Coordinates of C-alpha atoms and ligand atoms in Angstrom, one line a residue:
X1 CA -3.6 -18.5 -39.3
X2 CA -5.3 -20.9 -36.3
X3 CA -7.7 -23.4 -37.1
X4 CA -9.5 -22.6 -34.1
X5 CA -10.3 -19.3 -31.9
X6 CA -8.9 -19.6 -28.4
X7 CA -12.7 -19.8 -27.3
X8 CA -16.1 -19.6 -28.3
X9 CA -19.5 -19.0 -26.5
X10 CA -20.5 -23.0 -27.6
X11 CA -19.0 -26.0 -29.1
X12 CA -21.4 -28.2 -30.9
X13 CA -20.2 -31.9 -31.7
X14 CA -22.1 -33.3 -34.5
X15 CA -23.2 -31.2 -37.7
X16 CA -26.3 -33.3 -38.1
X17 CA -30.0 -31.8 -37.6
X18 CA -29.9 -31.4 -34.6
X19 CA -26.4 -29.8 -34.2
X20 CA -27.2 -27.5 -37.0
X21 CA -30.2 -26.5 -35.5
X22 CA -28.5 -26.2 -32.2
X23 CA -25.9 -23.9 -34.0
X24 CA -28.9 -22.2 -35.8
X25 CA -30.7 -21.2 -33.2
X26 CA -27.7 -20.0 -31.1
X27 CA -25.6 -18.1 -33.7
X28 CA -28.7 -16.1 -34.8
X29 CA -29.0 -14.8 -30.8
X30 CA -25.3 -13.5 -31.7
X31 CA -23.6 -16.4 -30.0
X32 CA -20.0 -17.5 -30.7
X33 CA -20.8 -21.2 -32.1
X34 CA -18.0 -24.3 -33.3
X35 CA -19.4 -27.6 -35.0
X36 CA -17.4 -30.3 -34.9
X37 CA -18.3 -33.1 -37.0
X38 CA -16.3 -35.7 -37.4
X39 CA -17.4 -36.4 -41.1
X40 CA -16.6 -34.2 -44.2
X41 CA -20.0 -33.4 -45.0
X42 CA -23.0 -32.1 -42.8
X43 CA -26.5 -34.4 -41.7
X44 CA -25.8 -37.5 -40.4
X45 CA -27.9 -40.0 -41.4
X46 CA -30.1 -36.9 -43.3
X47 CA -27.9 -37.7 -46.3
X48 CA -27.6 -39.3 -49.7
X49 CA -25.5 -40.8 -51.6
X50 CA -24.1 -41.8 -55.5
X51 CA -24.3 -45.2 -56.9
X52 CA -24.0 -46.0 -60.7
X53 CA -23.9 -42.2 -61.6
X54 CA -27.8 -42.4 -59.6
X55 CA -28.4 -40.0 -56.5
X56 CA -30.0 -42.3 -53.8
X57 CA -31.7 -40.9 -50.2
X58 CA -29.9 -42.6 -47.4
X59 CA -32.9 -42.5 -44.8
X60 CA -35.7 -40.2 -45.4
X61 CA -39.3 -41.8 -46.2
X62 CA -41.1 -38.9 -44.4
X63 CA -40.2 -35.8 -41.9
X64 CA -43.6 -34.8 -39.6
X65 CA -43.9 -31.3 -38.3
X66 CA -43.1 -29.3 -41.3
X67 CA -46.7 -28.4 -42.4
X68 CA -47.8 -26.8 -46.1
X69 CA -46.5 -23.1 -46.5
X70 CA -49.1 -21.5 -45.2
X71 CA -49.9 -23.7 -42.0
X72 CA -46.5 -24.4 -40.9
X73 CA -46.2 -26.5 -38.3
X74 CA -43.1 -26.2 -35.7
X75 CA -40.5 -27.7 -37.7
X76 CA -41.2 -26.2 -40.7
X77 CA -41.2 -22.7 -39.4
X78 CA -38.3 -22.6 -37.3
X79 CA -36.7 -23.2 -40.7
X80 CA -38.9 -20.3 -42.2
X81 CA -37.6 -18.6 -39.5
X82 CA -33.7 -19.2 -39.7
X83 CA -34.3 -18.8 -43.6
X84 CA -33.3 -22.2 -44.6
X85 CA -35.4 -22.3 -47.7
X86 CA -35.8 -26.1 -48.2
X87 CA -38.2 -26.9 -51.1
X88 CA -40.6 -28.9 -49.7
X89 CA -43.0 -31.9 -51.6
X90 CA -46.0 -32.8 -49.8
X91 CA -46.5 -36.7 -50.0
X92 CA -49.2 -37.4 -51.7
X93 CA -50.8 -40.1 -48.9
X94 CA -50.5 -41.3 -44.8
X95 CA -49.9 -44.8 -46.0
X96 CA -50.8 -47.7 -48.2
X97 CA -51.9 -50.4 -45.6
X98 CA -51.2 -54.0 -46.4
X99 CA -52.4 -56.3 -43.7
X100 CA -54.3 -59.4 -43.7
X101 CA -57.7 -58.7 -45.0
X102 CA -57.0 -55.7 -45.9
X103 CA -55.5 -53.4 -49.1
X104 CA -56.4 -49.6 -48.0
X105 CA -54.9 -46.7 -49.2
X106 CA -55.4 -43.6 -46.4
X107 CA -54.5 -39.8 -46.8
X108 CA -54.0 -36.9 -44.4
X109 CA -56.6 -34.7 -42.8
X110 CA -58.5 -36.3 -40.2
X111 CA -61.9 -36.1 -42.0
X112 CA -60.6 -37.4 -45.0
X113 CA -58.6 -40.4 -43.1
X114 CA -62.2 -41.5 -40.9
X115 CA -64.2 -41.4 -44.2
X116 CA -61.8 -43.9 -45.9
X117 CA -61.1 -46.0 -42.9
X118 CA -65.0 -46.3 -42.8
X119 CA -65.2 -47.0 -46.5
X120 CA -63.1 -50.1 -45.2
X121 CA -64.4 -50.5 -42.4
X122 CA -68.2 -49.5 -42.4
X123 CA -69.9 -47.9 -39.6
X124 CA -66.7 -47.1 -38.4
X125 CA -66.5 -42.9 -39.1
X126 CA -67.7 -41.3 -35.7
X127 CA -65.3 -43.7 -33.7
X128 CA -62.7 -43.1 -35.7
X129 CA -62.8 -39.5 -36.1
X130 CA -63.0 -39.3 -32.5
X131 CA -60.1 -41.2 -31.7
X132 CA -58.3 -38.4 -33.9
X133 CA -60.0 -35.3 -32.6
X134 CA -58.4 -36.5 -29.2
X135 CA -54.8 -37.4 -30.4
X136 CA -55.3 -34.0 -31.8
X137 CA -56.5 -32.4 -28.6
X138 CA -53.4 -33.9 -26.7
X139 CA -51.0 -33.0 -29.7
X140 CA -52.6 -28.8 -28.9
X141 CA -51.6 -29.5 -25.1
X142 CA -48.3 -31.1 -25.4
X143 CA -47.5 -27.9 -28.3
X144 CA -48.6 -25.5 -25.6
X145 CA -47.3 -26.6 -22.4
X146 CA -43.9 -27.6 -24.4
X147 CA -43.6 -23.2 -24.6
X148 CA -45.8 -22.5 -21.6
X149 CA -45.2 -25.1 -19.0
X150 CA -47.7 -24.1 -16.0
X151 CA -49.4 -25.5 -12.7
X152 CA -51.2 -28.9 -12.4
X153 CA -54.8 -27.1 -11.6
X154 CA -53.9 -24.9 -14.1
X155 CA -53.3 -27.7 -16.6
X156 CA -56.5 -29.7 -14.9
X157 CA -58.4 -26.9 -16.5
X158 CA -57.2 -26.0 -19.8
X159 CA -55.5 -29.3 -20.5
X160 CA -58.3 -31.4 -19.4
X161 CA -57.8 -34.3 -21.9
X162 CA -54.4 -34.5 -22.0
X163 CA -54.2 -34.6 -18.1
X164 CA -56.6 -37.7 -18.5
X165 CA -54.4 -39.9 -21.0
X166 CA -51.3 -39.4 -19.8
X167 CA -51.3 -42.1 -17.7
X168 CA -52.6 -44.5 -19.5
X169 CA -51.3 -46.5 -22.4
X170 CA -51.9 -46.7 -26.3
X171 CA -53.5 -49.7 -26.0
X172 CA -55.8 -48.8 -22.6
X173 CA -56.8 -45.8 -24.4
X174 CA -58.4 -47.6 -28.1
X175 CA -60.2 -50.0 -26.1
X176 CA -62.2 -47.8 -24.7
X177 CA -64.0 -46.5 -27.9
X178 CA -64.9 -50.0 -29.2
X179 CA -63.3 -50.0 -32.2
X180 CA -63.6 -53.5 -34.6
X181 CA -60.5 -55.0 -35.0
X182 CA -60.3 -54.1 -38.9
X183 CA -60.7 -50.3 -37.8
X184 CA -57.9 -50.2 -35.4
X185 CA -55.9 -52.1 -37.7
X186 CA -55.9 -48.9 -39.9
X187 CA -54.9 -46.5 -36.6
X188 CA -52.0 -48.7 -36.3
X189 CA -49.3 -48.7 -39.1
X190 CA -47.5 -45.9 -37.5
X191 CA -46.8 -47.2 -34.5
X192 CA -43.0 -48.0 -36.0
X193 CA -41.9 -44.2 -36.0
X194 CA -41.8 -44.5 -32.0
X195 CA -40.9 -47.9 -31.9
X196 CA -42.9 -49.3 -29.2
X197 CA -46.1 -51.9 -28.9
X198 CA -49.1 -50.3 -28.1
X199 CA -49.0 -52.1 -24.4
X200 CA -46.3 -50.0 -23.3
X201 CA -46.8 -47.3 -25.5
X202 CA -47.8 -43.6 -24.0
X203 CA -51.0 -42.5 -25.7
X204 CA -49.6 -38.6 -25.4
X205 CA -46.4 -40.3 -28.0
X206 CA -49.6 -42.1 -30.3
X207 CA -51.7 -38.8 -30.2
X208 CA -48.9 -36.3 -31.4
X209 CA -47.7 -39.2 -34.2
X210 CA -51.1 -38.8 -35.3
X211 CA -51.9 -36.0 -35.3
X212 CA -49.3 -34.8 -36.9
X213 CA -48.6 -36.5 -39.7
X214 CA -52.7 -37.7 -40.6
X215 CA -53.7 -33.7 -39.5
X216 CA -50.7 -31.8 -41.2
X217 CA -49.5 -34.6 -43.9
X218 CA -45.4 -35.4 -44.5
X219 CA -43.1 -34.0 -46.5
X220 CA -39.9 -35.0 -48.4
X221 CA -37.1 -32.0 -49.7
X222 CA -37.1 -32.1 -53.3
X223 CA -33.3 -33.0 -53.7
X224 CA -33.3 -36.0 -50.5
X225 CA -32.6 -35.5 -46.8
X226 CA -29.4 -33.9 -47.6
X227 CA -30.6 -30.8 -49.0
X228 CA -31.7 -30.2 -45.3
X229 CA -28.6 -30.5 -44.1
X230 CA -26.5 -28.5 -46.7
X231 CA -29.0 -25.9 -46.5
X232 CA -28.6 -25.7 -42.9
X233 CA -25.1 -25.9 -43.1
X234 CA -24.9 -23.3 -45.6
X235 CA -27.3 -20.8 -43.7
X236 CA -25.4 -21.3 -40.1
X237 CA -22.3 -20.5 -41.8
X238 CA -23.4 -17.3 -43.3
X239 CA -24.7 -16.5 -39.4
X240 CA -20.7 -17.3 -38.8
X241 CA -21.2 -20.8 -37.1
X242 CA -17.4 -22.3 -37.8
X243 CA -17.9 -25.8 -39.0
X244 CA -15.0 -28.0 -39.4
X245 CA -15.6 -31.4 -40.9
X246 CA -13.2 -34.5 -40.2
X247 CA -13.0 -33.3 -36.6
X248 CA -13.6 -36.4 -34.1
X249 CA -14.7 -35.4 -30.5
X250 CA -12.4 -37.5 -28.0
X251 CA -12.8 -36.2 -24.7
X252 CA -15.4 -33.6 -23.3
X253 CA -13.1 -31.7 -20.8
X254 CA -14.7 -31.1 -17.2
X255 CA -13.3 -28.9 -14.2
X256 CA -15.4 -28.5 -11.3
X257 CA -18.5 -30.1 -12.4
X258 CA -18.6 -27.8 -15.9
X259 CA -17.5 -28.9 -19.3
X260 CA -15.3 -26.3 -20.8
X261 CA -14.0 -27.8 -24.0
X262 CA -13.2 -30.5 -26.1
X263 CA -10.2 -32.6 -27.1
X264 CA -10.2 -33.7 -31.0
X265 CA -9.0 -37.0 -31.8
X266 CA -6.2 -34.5 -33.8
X267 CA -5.2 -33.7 -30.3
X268 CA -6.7 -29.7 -30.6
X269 CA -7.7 -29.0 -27.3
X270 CA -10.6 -26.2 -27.9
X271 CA -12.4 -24.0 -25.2
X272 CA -15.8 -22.9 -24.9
X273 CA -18.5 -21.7 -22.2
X274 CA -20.7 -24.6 -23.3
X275 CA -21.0 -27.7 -25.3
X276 CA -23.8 -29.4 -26.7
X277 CA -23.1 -33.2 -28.0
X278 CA -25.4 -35.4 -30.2
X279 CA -23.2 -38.5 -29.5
X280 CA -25.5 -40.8 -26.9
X281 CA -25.5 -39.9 -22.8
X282 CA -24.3 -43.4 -23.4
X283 CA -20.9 -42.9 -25.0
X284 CA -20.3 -39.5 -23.4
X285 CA -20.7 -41.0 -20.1
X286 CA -18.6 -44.4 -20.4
X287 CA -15.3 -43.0 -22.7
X288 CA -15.8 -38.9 -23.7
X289 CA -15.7 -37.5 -20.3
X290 CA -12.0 -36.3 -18.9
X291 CA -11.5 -36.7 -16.3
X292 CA -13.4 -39.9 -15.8
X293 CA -13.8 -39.0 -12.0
X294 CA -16.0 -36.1 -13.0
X295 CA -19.0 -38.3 -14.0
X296 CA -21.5 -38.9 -11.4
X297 CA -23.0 -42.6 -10.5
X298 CA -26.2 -40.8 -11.0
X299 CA -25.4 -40.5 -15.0
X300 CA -24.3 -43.7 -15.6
X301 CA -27.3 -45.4 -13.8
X302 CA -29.6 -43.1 -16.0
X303 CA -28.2 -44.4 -19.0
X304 CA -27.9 -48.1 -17.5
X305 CA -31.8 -47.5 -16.5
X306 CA -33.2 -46.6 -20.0
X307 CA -33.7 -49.1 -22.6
X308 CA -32.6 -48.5 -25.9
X309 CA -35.1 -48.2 -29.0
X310 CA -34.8 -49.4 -32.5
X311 CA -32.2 -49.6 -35.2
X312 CA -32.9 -49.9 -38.9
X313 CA -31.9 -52.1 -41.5
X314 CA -33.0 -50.6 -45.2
X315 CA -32.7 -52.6 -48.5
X316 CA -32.3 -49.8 -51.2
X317 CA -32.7 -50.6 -54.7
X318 CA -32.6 -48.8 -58.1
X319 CA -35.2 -50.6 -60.6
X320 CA -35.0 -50.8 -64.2
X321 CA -38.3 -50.2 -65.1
X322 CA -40.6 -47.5 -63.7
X323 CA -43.2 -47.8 -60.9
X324 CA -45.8 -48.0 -63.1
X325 CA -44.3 -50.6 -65.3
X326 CA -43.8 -52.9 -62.3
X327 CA -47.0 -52.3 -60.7
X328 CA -46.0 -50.3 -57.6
X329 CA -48.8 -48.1 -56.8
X330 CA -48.7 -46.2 -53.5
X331 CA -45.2 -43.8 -52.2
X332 CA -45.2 -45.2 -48.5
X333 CA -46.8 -49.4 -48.1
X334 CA -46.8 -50.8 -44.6
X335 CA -47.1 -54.0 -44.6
X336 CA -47.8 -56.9 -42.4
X337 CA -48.3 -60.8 -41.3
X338 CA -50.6 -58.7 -38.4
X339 CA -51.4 -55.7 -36.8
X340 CA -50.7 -56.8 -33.5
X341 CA -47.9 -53.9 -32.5
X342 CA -47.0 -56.0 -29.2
X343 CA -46.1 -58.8 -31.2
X344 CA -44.4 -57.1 -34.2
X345 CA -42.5 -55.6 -31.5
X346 CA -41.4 -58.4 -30.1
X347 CA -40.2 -59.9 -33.2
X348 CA -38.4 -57.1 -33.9
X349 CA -36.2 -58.7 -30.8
X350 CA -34.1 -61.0 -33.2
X351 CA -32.9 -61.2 -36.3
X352 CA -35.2 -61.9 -38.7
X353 CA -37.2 -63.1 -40.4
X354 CA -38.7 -59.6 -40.4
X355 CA -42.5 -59.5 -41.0
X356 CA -43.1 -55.6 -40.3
X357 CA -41.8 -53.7 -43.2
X358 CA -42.3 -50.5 -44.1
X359 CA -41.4 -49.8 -48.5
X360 CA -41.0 -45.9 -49.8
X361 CA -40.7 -45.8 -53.6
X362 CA -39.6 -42.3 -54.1
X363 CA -41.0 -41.7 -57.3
X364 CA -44.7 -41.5 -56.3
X365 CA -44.0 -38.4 -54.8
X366 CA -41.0 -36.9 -56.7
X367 CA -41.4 -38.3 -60.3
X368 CA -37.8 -36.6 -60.8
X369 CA -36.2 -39.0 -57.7
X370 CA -34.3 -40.7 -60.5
X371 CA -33.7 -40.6 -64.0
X372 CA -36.7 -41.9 -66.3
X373 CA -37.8 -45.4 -66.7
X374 CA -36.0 -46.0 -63.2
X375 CA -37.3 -46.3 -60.2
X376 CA -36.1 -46.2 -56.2
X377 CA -37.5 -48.7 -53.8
X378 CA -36.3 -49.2 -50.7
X379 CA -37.4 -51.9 -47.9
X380 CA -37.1 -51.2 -44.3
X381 CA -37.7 -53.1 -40.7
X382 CA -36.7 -51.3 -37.6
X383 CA -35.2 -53.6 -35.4
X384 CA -34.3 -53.6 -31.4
X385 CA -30.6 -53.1 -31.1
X386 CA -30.8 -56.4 -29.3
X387 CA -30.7 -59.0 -31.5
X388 CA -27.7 -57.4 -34.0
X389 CA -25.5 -57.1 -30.6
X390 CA -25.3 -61.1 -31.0
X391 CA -24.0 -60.5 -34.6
X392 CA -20.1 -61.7 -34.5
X393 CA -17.7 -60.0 -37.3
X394 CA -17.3 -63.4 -38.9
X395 CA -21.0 -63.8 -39.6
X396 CA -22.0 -60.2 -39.9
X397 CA -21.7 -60.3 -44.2
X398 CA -24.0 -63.9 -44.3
X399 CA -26.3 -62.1 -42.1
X400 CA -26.7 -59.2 -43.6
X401 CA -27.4 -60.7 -47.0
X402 CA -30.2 -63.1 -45.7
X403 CA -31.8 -60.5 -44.0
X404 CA -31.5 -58.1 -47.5
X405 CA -32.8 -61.8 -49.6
X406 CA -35.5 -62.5 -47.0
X407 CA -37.0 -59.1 -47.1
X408 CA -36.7 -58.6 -50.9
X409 CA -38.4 -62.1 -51.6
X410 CA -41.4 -61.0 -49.1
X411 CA -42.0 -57.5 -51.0
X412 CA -41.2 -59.5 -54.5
X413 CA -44.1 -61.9 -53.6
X414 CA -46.6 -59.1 -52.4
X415 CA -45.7 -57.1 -55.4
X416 CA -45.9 -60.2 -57.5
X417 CA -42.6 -59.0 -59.5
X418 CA -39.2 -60.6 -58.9
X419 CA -37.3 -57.4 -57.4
X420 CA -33.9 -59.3 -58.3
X421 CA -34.9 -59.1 -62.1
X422 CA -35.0 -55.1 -61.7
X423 CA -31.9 -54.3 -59.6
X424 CA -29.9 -51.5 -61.1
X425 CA -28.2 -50.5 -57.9
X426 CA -28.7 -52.7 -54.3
X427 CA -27.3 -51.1 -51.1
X428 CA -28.2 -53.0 -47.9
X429 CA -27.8 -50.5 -44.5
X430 CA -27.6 -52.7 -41.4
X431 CA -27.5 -51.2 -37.6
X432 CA -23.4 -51.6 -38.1
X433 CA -23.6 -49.3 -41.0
X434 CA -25.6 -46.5 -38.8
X435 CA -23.3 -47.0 -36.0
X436 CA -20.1 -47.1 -37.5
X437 CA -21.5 -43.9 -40.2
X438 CA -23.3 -41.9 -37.4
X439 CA -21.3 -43.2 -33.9
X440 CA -25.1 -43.9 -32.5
X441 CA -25.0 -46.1 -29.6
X442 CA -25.4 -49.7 -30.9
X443 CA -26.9 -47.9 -34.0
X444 CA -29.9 -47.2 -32.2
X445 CA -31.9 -44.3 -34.3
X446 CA -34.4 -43.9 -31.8
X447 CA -33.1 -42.9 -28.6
X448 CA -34.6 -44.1 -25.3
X449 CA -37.4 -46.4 -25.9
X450 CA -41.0 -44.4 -25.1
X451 CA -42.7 -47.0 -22.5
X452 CA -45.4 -46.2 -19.4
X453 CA -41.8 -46.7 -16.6
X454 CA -40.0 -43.8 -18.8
X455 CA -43.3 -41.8 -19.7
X456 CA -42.2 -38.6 -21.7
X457 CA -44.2 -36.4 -19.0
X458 CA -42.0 -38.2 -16.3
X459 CA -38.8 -37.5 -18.4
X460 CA -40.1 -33.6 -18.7
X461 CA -40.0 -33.7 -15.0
X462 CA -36.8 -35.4 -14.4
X463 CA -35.0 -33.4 -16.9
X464 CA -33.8 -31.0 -14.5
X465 CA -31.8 -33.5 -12.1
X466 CA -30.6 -35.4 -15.4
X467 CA -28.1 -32.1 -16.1
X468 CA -25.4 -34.2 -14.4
X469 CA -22.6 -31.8 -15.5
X470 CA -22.8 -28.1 -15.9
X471 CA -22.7 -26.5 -19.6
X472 CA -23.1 -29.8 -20.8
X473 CA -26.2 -30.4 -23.1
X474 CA -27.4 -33.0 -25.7
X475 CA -29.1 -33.4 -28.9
X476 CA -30.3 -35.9 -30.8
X477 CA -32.7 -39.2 -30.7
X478 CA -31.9 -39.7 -27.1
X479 CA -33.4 -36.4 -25.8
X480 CA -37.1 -35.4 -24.9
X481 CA -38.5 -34.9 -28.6
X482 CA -37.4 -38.4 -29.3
X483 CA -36.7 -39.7 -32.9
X484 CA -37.1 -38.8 -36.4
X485 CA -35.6 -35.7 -38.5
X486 CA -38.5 -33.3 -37.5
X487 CA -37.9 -34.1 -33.6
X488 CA -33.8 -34.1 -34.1
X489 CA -34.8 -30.3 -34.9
X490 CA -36.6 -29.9 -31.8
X491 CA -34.2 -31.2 -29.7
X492 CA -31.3 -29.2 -31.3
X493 CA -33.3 -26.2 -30.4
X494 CA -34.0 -27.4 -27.1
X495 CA -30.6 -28.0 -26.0
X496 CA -29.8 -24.3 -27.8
X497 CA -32.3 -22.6 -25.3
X498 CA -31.0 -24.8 -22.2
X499 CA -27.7 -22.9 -22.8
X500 CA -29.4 -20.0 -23.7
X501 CA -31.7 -19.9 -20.3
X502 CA -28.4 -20.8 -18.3
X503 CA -26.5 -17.7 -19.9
X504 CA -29.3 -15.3 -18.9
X505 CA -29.6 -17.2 -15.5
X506 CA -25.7 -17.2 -14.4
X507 CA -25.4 -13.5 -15.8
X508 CA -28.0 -12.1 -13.0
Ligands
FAD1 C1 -32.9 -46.2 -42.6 C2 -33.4 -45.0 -41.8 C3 -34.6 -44.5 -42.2 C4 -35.1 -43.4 -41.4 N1 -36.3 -42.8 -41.8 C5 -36.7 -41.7 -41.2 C6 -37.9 -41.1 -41.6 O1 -38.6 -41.5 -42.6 N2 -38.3 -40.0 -41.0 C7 -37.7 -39.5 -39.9 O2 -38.1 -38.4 -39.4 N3 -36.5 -40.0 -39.5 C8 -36.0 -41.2 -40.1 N4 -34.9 -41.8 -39.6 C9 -34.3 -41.3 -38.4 C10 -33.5 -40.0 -38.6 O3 -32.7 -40.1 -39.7 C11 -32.7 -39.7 -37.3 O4 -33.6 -39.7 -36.2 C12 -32.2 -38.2 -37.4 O5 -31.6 -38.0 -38.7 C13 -31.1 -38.1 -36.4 O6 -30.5 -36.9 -36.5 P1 -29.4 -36.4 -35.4 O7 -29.0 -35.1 -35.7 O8 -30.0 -36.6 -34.0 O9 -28.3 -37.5 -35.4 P2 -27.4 -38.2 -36.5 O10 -27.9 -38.0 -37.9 O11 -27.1 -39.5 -36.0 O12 -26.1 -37.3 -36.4 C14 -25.1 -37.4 -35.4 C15 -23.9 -36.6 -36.0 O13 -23.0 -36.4 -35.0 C16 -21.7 -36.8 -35.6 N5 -20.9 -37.2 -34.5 C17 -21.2 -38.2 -33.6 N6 -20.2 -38.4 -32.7 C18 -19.3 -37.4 -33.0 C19 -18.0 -37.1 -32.4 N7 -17.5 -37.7 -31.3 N8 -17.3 -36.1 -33.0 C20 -17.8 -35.4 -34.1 N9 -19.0 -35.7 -34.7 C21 -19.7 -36.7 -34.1 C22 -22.0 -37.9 -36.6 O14 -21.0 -38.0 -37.5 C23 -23.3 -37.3 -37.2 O15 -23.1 -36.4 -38.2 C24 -34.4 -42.9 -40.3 C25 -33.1 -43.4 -40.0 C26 -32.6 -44.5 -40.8 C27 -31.3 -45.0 -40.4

């Protein structure tokens, strides 16, 4: 029997989230659909992992866009939809905020989130709310004109405040309500999750974070990231989506201006209408396209013109004791020398010391995470793929282990416990480990960094001329949704319809 079918309607190179979802969505429209991936399991970086007999979540500290059962929000229904039955916790808070001056533990619902900020912050309620009644406004507009893109007047109209932010940044926008410091401290923590300071940060980007995850809350799958992805996998296969595992993607093969298969690095050479690749523009452009002649200059100044987003580097430990017994109160901590997101960006430049941390201790939302009297707590900074490009081979390992020592000692002194007392299990992931695990584009988790020069509403309208060979679509960080699990969906989808749309189109 052949491995492979002499041709299929679509090959898809990555079984991650949003390869799955790209094969998803396409196999249940009766589509012909190949994943390649080049590991032997499904998800990417949505993935876990056994240390010491102990199940441990690679990545996930929350997914946005899933929604409780019976307001489902977009993520979570497409997978209602494709009958991927993930079993879903709700985390039980936004965030623990732990800045200077201030210890304040905020949960989801925009109401609920004004009234605590103003138990903090008093006087601060009607302000606050406000700012989220518009992020939630916008977040309406960009969910509607993302299905039902239509005119400017038309938009003027319907879409009045969402026309009226676009332009303007993050930071242009929160001045304008006259907020005290302490207040918009608390509106701030989640500026990580798009990786930009609020300077250069699109308020459209702020308002859906927002909104979505303060309006809707987050969500966690019971048994880690990975249960996603094998219960993706799983469903796509019973569609009849072939996925073969260990299966490298060389070369993307191009004849006049149209991809039309792919070379393995087995050698397989396997044909398709379409392909859909979640490794980076980046990489595709520089070393996957054959022949090399069939990229155009445009491309490679495309990628050459964005600038890359964050990387993460993750201390995860396994503690001997529980939370309780070690004082760790709240699932998801922020925590920082200052709220200033221009500045925490910037220092996310080098290589430490980090002072921008964001801790998940698993257990406060699923008591089950790991066996009792144990505990998971992992430490993370999100770092600009800058500074780890310096990292030479020879000093990678010292590196590593200050960073891991530097950001332990700074959560063992806010937690007031020695962390190195407790350590059952330590695994340190760097932006090498992401890179050389996942094949992301100097590890980089986030894509294209969001910034006012490379607004998402200017990408919408340059995404068109970016098609810079035929049948060729991407998914992943580096496309329109942007980063996180709940967006890798979204843009598997969306690259799914972009080859849908062109079927329909080139069959008139
Ligand atoms: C430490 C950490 C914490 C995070 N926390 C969160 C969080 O709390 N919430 C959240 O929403 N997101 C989080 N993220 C980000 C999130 O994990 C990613 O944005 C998302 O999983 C990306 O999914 P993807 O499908 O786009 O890409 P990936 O998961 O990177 O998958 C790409 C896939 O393609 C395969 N592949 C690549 N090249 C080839 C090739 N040539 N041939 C065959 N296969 C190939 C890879 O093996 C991989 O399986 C975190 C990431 C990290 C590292």
């Amino acid at each position: 029997m052949k491995f492979y079918k002499d041709h299929y309607d679509v090959i898809v190179i990555g079984g991650a989230l949003a390869g799955l979802s790209a094969a998803l969505m396409l196999a249940d429209k009766g589509k012909d659909v190949l994943v390649l991936e080049r590991h032997n399991l499904p998800g990417g970086i949505a993935t876990s992992f056994v240390r010491g007999g102990i199940e441990i979540e690679a990545a996930l500290h929350e997914m946005m866009s899933i929604g409780d059962k019976d307001r489902r929000l977009k993520v979570g229904k497409f997978f209602d939809d494709m009958g991927v039955d993930v079993d879903w916790i709700k985390v039980p808070e936004a965030y623990h905020a732990a800045i200077p001056g201030l210890e304040v533990t905020l949960h989801p619902g925009l109401e609920t989130f004004a009234r605590e900020v103003d138990a903090a912050v008093p006087g601060t309620y009607d302000k606050v709310l406000a700012v989220l009644n518009l992020c939630n406004t916008v977040f309406d507009s960009v969910n509607e004109l993302s299905i039902h893109p239509m005119s400017k007047p038309q938009m003027l109209m319907k879409h009045e405040a969402f026309v009226k932010t676009a332009g303007y940044s993050t930071q242009e926008v929160l001045d304008t309500f006259g907020l005290p410091q302490k207040a918009l401290d608390l509106l701030s923590p989640y500026w990580i999750y798009v990786g930009t300071g609020f300077k250069e940060l699109p308020f459209t980007i702020f308002s859906v974070l927002m909104a979505d995850y303060i309006g809707y809350g987050s969500f966690i799958p019971r048994k880690f990231s990975h249960e996603m992805s094998l219960k993706m996998a799983e469903r796509a296969e019973a569609l009849g989506v072939q996925i073969e595992y260990r299966q490298h993607v060389d070369k993307i093969l191009v004849k006049d201006g149209k991809a039309y298969g792919v070379r393995t690095a087995r050698g397989d050479e396997v044909y398709a209408d379409y392909v859909i690749s979640s490794a980076y523009p980046n990489k595709v452009y520089t070393s996957m396209i054959e022949p090399a002649s069939a990229v155009p200059a445009d491309a490679v100044k495309m990628v050459n013109g964005r600038r890359l987003s964050l990387t993460a580097f993750s201390v995860i430990l396994i503690l001997d004791k529980s939370a309780e017994e070690l004082g760790i109160k709240d699932y998801s901590v922020f925590h920082g020398d200052t709220m200033d997101t221009n500045k925490c960006y910037e220092e996310l430049k080098g290589l430490g010391p980090y002072h921008y941390i964001t801790c998940i201790c698993h257990n406060l939302a699923n008591p089950d995470a790991t066996p009792p009297g144990t505990c998971s707590y992992s430490i993370t900074t999100l770092p600009r793929v800058d500074g780890w490009k310096t990292v030479s081979a020879d000093d990678y390992d010292r590196v590593k282990h200050e960073v891991a020592k530097q950001l332990i000692d700074y959560m063992s002194e806010y937690l007031g416990v020695n962390l190195l007392d407790h350590v059952l299990e330590c695994v340190i992931e760097t932006p090498m480990t992401v890179a050389h695990y996942t094949g992301m584009w100097n590890g980089c988790i986030y894509g294209y960094a969001h910034t006012m020069e490379d607004h998402i509403v200017a990408r919408l309208q340059t995404a068109e001329a970016e098609h810079f060979i035929g049948h060729l679509e991407f998914s992943g960080a580096h496309q329109i949704s942007g980063d996180g699990m709940g967006p890798a969906v979204t843009n598997g989808r969306k690259a799914a319809k972009n080859v849908l749309d062109t079927m329909a189109k080139e069959a008139k």
